[in-house]
Coordinates of C-alpha atoms and ligand atoms in Angstrom, one line a residue:
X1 CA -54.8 -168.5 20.9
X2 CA -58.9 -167.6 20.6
X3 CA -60.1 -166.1 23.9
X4 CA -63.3 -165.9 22.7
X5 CA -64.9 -167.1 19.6
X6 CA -68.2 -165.5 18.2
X7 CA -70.0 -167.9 15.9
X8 CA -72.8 -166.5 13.3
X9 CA -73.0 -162.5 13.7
X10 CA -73.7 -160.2 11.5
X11 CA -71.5 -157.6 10.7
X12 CA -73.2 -154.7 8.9
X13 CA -70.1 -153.9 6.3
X14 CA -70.1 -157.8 5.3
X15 CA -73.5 -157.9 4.0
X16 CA -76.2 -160.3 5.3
X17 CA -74.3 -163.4 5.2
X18 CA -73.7 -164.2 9.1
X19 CA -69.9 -165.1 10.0
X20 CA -67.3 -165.8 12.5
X21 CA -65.4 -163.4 15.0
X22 CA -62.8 -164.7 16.7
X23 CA -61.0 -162.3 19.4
X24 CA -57.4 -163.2 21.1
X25 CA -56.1 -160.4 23.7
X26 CA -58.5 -157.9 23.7
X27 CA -59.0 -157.4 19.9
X28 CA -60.3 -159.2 16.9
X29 CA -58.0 -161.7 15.3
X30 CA -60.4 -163.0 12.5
X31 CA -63.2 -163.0 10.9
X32 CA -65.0 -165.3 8.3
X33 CA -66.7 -168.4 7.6
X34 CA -66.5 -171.3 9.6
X35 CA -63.1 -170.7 11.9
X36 CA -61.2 -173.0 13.5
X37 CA -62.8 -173.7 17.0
X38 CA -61.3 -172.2 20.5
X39 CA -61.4 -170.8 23.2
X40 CA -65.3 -169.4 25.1
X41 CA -67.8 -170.1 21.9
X42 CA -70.6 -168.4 21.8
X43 CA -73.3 -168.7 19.1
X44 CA -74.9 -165.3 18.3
X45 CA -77.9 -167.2 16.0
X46 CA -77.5 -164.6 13.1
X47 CA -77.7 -161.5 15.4
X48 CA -75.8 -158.1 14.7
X49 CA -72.4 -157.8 16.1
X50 CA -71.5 -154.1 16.4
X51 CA -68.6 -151.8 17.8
X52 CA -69.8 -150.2 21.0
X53 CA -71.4 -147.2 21.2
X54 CA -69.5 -143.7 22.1
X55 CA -71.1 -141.2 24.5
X56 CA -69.6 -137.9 23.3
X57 CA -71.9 -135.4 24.9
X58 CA -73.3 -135.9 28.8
X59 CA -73.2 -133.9 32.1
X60 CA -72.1 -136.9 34.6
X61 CA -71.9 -134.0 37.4
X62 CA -75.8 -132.9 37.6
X63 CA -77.0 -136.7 36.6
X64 CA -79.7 -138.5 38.7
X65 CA -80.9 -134.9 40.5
X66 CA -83.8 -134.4 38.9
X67 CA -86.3 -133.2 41.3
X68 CA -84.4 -131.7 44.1
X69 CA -84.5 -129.2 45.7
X70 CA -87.5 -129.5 43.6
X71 CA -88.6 -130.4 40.1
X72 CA -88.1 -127.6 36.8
X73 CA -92.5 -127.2 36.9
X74 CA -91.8 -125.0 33.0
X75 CA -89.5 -127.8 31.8
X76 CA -86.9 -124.4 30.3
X77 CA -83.5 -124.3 29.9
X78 CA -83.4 -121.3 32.4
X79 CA -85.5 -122.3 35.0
X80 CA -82.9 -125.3 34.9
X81 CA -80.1 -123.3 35.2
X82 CA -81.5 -121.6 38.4
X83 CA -82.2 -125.0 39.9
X84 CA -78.6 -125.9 39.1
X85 CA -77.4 -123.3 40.7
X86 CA -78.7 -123.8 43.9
X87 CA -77.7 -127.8 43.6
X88 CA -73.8 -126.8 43.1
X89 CA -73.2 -125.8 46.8
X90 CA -74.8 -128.7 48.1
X91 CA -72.9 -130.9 46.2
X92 CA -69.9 -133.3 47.6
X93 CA -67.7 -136.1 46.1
X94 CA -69.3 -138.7 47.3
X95 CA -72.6 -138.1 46.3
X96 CA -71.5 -136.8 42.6
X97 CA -69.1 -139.7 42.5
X98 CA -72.4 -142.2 43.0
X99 CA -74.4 -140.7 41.1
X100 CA -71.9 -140.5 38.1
X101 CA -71.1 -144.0 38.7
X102 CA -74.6 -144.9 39.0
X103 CA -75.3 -143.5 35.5
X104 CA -72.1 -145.2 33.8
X105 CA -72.8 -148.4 34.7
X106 CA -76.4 -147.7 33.2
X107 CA -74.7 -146.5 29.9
X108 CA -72.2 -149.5 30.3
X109 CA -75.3 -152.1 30.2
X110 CA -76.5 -150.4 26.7
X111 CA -73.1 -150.9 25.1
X112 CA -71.3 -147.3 26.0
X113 CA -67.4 -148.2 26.7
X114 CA -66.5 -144.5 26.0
X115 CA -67.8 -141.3 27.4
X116 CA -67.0 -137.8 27.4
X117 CA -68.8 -135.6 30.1
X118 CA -68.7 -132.0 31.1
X119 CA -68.3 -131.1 34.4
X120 CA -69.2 -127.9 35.7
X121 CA -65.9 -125.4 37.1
X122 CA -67.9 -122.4 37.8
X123 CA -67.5 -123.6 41.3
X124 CA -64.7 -122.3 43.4
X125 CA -64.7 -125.6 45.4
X126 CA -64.4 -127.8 42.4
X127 CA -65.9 -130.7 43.6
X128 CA -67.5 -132.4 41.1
X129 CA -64.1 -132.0 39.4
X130 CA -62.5 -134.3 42.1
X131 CA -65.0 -136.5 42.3
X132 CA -65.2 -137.4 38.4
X133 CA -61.6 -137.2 38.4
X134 CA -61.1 -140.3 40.7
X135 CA -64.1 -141.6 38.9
X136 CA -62.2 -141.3 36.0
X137 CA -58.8 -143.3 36.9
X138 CA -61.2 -145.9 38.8
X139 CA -62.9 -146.8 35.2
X140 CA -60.1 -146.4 33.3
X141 CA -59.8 -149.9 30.8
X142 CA -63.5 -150.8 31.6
X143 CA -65.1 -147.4 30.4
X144 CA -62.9 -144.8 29.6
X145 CA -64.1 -141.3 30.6
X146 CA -62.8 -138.2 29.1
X147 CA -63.9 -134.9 31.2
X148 CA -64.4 -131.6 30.0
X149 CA -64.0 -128.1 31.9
X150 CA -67.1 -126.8 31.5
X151 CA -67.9 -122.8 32.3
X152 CA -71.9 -123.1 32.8
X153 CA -71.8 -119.7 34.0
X154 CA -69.2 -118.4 31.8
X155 CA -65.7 -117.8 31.4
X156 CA -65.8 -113.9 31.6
X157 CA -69.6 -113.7 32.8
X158 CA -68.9 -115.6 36.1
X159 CA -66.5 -114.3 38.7
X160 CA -63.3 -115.6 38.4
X161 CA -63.9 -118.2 35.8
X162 CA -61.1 -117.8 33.4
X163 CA -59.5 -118.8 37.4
X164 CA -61.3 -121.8 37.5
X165 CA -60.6 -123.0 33.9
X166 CA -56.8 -122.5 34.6
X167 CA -57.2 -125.0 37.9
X168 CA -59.1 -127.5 36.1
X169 CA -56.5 -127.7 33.4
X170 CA -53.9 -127.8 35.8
X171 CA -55.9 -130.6 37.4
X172 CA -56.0 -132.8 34.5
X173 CA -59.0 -132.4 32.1
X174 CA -59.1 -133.5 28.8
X175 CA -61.0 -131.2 27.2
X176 CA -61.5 -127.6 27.4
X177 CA -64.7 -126.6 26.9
X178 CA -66.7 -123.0 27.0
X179 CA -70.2 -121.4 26.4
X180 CA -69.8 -118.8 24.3
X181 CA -73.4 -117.8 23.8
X182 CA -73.7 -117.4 27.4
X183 CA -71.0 -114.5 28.0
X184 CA -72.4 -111.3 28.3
X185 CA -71.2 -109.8 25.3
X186 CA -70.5 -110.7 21.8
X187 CA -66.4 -109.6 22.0
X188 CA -66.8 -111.5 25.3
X189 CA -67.9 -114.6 23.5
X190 CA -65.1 -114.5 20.7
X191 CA -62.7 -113.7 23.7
X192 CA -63.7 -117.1 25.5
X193 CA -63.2 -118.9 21.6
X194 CA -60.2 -117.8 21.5
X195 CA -58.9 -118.2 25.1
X196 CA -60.0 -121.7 25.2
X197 CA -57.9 -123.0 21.4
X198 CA -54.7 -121.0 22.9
X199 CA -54.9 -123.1 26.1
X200 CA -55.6 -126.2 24.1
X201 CA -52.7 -125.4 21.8
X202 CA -50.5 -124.6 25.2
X203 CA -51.5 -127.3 27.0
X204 CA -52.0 -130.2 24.4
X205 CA -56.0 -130.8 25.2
X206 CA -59.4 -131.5 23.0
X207 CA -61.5 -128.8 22.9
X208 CA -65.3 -129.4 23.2
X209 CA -67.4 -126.2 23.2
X210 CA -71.0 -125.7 23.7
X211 CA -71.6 -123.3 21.1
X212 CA -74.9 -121.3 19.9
X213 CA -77.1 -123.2 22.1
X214 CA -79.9 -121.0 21.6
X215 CA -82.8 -119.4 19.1
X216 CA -81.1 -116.8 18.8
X217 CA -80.0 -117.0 14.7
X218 CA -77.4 -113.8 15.7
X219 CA -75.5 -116.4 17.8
X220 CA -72.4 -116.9 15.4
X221 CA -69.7 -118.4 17.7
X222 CA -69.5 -121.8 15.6
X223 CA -67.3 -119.5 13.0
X224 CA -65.1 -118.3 15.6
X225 CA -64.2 -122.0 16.3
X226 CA -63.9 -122.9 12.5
X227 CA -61.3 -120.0 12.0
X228 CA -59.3 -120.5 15.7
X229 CA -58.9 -123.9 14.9
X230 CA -57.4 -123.3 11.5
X231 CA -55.4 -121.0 13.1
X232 CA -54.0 -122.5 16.1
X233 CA -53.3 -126.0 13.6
X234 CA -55.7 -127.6 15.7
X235 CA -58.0 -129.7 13.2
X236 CA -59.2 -132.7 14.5
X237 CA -58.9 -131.8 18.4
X238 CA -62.1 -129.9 18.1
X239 CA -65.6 -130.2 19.0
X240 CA -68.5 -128.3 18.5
X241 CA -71.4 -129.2 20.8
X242 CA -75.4 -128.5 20.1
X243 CA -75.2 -125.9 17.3
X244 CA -79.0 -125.5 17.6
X245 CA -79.0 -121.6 16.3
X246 CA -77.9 -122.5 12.8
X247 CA -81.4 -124.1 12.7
X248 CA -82.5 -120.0 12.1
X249 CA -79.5 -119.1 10.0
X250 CA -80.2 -118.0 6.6
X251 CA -79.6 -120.1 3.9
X252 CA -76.5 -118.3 2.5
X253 CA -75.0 -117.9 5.5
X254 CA -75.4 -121.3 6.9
X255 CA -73.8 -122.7 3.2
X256 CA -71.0 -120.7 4.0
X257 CA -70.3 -121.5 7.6
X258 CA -70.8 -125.2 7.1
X259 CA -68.0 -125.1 4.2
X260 CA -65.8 -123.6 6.9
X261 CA -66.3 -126.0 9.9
X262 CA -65.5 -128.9 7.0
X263 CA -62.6 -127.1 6.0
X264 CA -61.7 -126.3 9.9
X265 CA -62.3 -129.8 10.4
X266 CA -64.8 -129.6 13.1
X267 CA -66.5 -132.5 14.9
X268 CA -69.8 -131.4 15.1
X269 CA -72.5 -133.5 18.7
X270 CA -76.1 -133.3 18.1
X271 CA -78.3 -133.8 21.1
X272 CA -81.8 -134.8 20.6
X273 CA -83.5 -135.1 23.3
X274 CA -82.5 -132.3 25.9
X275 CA -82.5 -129.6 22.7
X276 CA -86.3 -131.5 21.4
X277 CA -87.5 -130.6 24.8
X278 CA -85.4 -126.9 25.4
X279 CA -85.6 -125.1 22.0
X280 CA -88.3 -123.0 20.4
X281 CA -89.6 -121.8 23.9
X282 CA -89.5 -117.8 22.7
X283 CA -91.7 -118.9 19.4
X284 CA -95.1 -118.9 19.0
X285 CA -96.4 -120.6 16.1
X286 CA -95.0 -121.9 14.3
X287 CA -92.4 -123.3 16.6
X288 CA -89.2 -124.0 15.1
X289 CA -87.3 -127.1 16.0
X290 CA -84.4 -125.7 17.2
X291 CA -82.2 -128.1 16.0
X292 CA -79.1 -128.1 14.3
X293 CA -78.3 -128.7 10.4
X294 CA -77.3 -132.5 10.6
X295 CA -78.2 -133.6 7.2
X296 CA -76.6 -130.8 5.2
X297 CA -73.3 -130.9 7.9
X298 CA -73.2 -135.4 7.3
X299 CA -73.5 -134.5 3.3
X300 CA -70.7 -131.6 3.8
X301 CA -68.7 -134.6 4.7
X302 CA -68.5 -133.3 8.8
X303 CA -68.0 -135.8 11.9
X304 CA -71.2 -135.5 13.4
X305 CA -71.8 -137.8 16.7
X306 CA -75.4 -138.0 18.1
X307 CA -75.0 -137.5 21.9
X308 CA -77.3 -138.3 25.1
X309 CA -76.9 -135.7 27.0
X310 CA -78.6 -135.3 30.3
X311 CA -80.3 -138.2 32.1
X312 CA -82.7 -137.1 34.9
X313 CA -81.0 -133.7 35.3
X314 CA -82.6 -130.7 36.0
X315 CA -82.7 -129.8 32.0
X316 CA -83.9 -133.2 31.2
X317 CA -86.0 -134.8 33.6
X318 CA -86.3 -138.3 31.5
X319 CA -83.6 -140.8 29.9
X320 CA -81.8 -143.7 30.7
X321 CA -78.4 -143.3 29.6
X322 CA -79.3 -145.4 26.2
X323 CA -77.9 -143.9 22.7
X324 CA -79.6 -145.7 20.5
X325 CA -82.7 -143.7 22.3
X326 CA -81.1 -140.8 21.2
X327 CA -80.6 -141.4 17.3
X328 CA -84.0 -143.0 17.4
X329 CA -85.1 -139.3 18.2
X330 CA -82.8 -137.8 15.7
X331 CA -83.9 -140.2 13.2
X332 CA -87.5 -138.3 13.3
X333 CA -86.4 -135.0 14.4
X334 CA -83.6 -134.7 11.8
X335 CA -85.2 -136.7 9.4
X336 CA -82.4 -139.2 8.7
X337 CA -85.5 -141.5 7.4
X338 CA -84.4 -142.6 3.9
X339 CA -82.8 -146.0 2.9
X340 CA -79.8 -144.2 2.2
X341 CA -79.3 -141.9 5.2
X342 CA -80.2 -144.4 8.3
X343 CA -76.9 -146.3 7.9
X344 CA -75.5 -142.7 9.5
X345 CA -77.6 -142.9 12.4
X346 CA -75.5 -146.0 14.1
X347 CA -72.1 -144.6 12.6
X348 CA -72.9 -141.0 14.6
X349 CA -72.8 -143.7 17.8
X350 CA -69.8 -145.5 16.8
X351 CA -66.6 -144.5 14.5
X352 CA -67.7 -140.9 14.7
X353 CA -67.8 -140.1 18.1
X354 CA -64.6 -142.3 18.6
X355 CA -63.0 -140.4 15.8
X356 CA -63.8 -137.4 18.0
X357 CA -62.5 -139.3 20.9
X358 CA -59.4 -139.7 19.4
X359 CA -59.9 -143.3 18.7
X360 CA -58.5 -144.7 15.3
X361 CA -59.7 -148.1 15.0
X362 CA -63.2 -148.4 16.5
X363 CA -64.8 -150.7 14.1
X364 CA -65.4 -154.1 13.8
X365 CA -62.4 -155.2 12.1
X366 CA -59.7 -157.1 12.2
X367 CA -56.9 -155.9 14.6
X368 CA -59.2 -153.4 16.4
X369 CA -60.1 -153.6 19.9
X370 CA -62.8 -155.9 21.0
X371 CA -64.9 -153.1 22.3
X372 CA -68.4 -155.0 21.0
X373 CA -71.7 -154.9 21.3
X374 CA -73.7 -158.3 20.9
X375 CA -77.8 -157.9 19.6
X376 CA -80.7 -160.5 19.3
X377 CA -81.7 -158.4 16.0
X378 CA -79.6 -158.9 12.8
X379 CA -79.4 -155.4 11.5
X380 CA -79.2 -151.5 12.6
X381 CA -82.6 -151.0 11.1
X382 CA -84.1 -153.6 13.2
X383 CA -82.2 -152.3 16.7
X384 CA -83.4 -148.6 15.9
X385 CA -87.0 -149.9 15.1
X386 CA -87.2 -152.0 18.7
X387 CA -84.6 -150.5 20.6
X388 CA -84.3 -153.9 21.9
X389 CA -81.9 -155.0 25.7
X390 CA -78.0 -155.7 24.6
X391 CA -77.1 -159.6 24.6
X392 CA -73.9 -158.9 25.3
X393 CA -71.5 -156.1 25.6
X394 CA -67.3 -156.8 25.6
X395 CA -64.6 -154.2 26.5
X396 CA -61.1 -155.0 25.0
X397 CA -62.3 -158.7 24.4
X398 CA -63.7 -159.3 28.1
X399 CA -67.6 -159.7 28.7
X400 CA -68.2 -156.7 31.3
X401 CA -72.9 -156.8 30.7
X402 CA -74.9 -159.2 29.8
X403 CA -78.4 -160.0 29.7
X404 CA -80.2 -161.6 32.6
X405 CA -83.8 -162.6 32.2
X406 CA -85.3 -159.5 32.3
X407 CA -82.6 -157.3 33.5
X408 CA -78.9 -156.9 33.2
X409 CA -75.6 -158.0 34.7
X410 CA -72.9 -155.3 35.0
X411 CA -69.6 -155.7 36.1
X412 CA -70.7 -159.1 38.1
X413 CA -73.9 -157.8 39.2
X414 CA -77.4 -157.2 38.7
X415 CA -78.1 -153.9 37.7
X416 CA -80.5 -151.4 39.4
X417 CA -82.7 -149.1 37.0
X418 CA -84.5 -147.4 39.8
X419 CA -84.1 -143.6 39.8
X420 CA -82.4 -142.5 43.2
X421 CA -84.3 -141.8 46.3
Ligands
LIG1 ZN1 -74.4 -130.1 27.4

């Protein structure tokens, strides 16, 4: 029995001949020509039907605060990190749970049905914790959150953070995450590697870490993670976040380490538009991007995802919670320009975040979850060139945005775009 039946999309891995999509509880039944009429038609006039898009890399805790107590006047990671430090103590649930909510339902209106956020531990109250953590089981089936204890002050560098990690384990993250680059030492930094894949192992969680986030090409944490994972059996369950030193490694030595991290298994986020704005602040000219290897890692066969990151943050005072902004920026920045290479730049939304996800079947295909996204344009190339509203968006086959004249519809109402305050 057709729920709902799409008539004349395009799907990308059928070519350009438009066809039919019919989906019957919560997932795709058929496609082809010309089905057999039922259920809520819908006529999508030759335009692209694609999964929806994964979020793998945000910070849902520190969203929407950009400019208090007061804006980040250099625009630098560090003078960001200060600011965000003065945020945390003011911080309570409700206002991180609004805000976080606030953001989603902006992601949610661009096609996002999946995100994984960070939330910062190295706070003794762990209220942002809480707050996303109720978030997260209010959501749950409309847009599934996965959250990540995130260190920003370290593990070993802040005061009883290996402490904090423990509670926010015991409290039901997905993830475990770390900032190795960020502990005060080197042997510190491999310590936190390895801490965090033994208490993955231990406690059956992903791992996301933000790893070599810097300019710094001795920042070599990225092979820590290749070898604990091999070594703790934990391929697959493993994220590496940002990566943006290996944009200074040497040649030899970058040849080698990506070999490992495809052996290791690795997923690998990129993030364009906070590390565009953040990296190459210590150079003069000429000013490296600061930017990790994503060509050479996609052709080394790794699952690379291209992430959002912050949205009106103190690291990142722009952005609107839209991916495709994001590979549109990677696109340039990465050069993933050639006939060839752009069909990555939709996949790094898709199937490979959601393989990181831990999703098997996020495609349009038959069988699969209806988790859908509905364009005006037929192709990728033509949604990356105009970066155009969503028609449509569908979460396990029911219709949760849509357009509305100008605006959008989300979750039965009109969506508001304004900034807070
Ligand atoms: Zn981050």
């Amino acid at each position: 029995m057709t729920d709902i039946l799409i008539r004349n999309a395009r799907i990308t891995a059928r070519g350009a001949e438009p066809c039919d999509v019919a989906i019957a509880g919560g997932r795709i039944a058929a496609i082809g020509p010309h089905l057999p009429g039922g259920g809520t038609e819908i006529d999508a006039a030759g335009g692209l039907l694609s999964p929806s898009f994964v979020e793998l890399h945000c910070h849902l805790d520190a969203t929407l605060t950009a400019g208090t107590p007061r804006p980040n006047r250099s625009g630098t990671l560090w003078e960001g990190i200060a600011l965000w430090a003065e945020i945390k103590p003011a911080l309570t649930e409700e206002s991180v749970y609004a805000r976080a909510r606030k953001t989603l339902l902006w992601m949610l209106s661009h096609g996002v049905t999946h995100v994984r956020t960070h939330v910062d531990v190295c706070d003794p109250s762990l209220v942002a914790l809480r707050a996303l953590l109720r978030l997260r089981e209010d959501l749950r089936g409309t847009l599934d959150l996965q959250l990540v204890a995130f260190p920003q002050e370290g593990i070993y560098a802040f005061a009883d953070g290996e402490a904090l990690m423990r509670e926010a384990i015991a409290l039901g993250v997905d993830c475990i995450g770390g900032i190795p680059h960020f502990e005060m030492t080197r042997e510190d930094g491999v310590r936190s590697v390895e801490w965090v894949l033994a208490q993955a192992r231990e406690h059956g969680r992903l791992v996301d870490i933000h790893c070599d986030e810097t300019d710094d090409d001795q920042s070599r944490f990225v092979e820590v993670m290749a070898a604990q994972t091999l070594r703790q059996g934990l391929s697959g369950k493993v994220t590496a976040s940002h990566l943006t030193a290996s944009h200074g490694y040497n040649g030899a030595y970058a040849g080698k380490l990506i070999g490992y991290m495809a052996r290791a298994g690795l997923h690998v986020v990129t993030n364009p538009l906070d590390n565009s704005v953040l990296q190459g602040r210590f150079d003069g000219y000429p000013t490296r991007r600061g930017h990790a290897r994503i060509k050479e890692m996609l052709q080394a066969g790794l699952n690379v995802a291209c992430g959002h990151d912050s949205v009106m943050d103190p690291w990142y005072p722009m952005g609107d919670g839209d991916p495709l902004k994001a590979a549109f920026v990677l696109m340039h920045y990465a050069q993933i320009v050639g006939a060839d290479e752009r069909p990555w730049l939709f996949r790094m939304l898709t199937d490979m975040p959601a393989a990181a996800f831990g999703l098997s079947d996020h495609a349009v295909a038959i069988g699969a979850p209806a988790d859908l996204i509905l364009w005006d344009v037929p192709t990728e190339d033509e949604a990356l060139r105009r970066l155009p509203p969503r028609r449509a968006i569908f979460r396990n086959g029911v219709l949760v945005a849509e357009r509305e004249g100008v605006g959008m519809r989300v979750l039965g109402e009109a969506l508001d775009v304004s900034p807070p305050g």
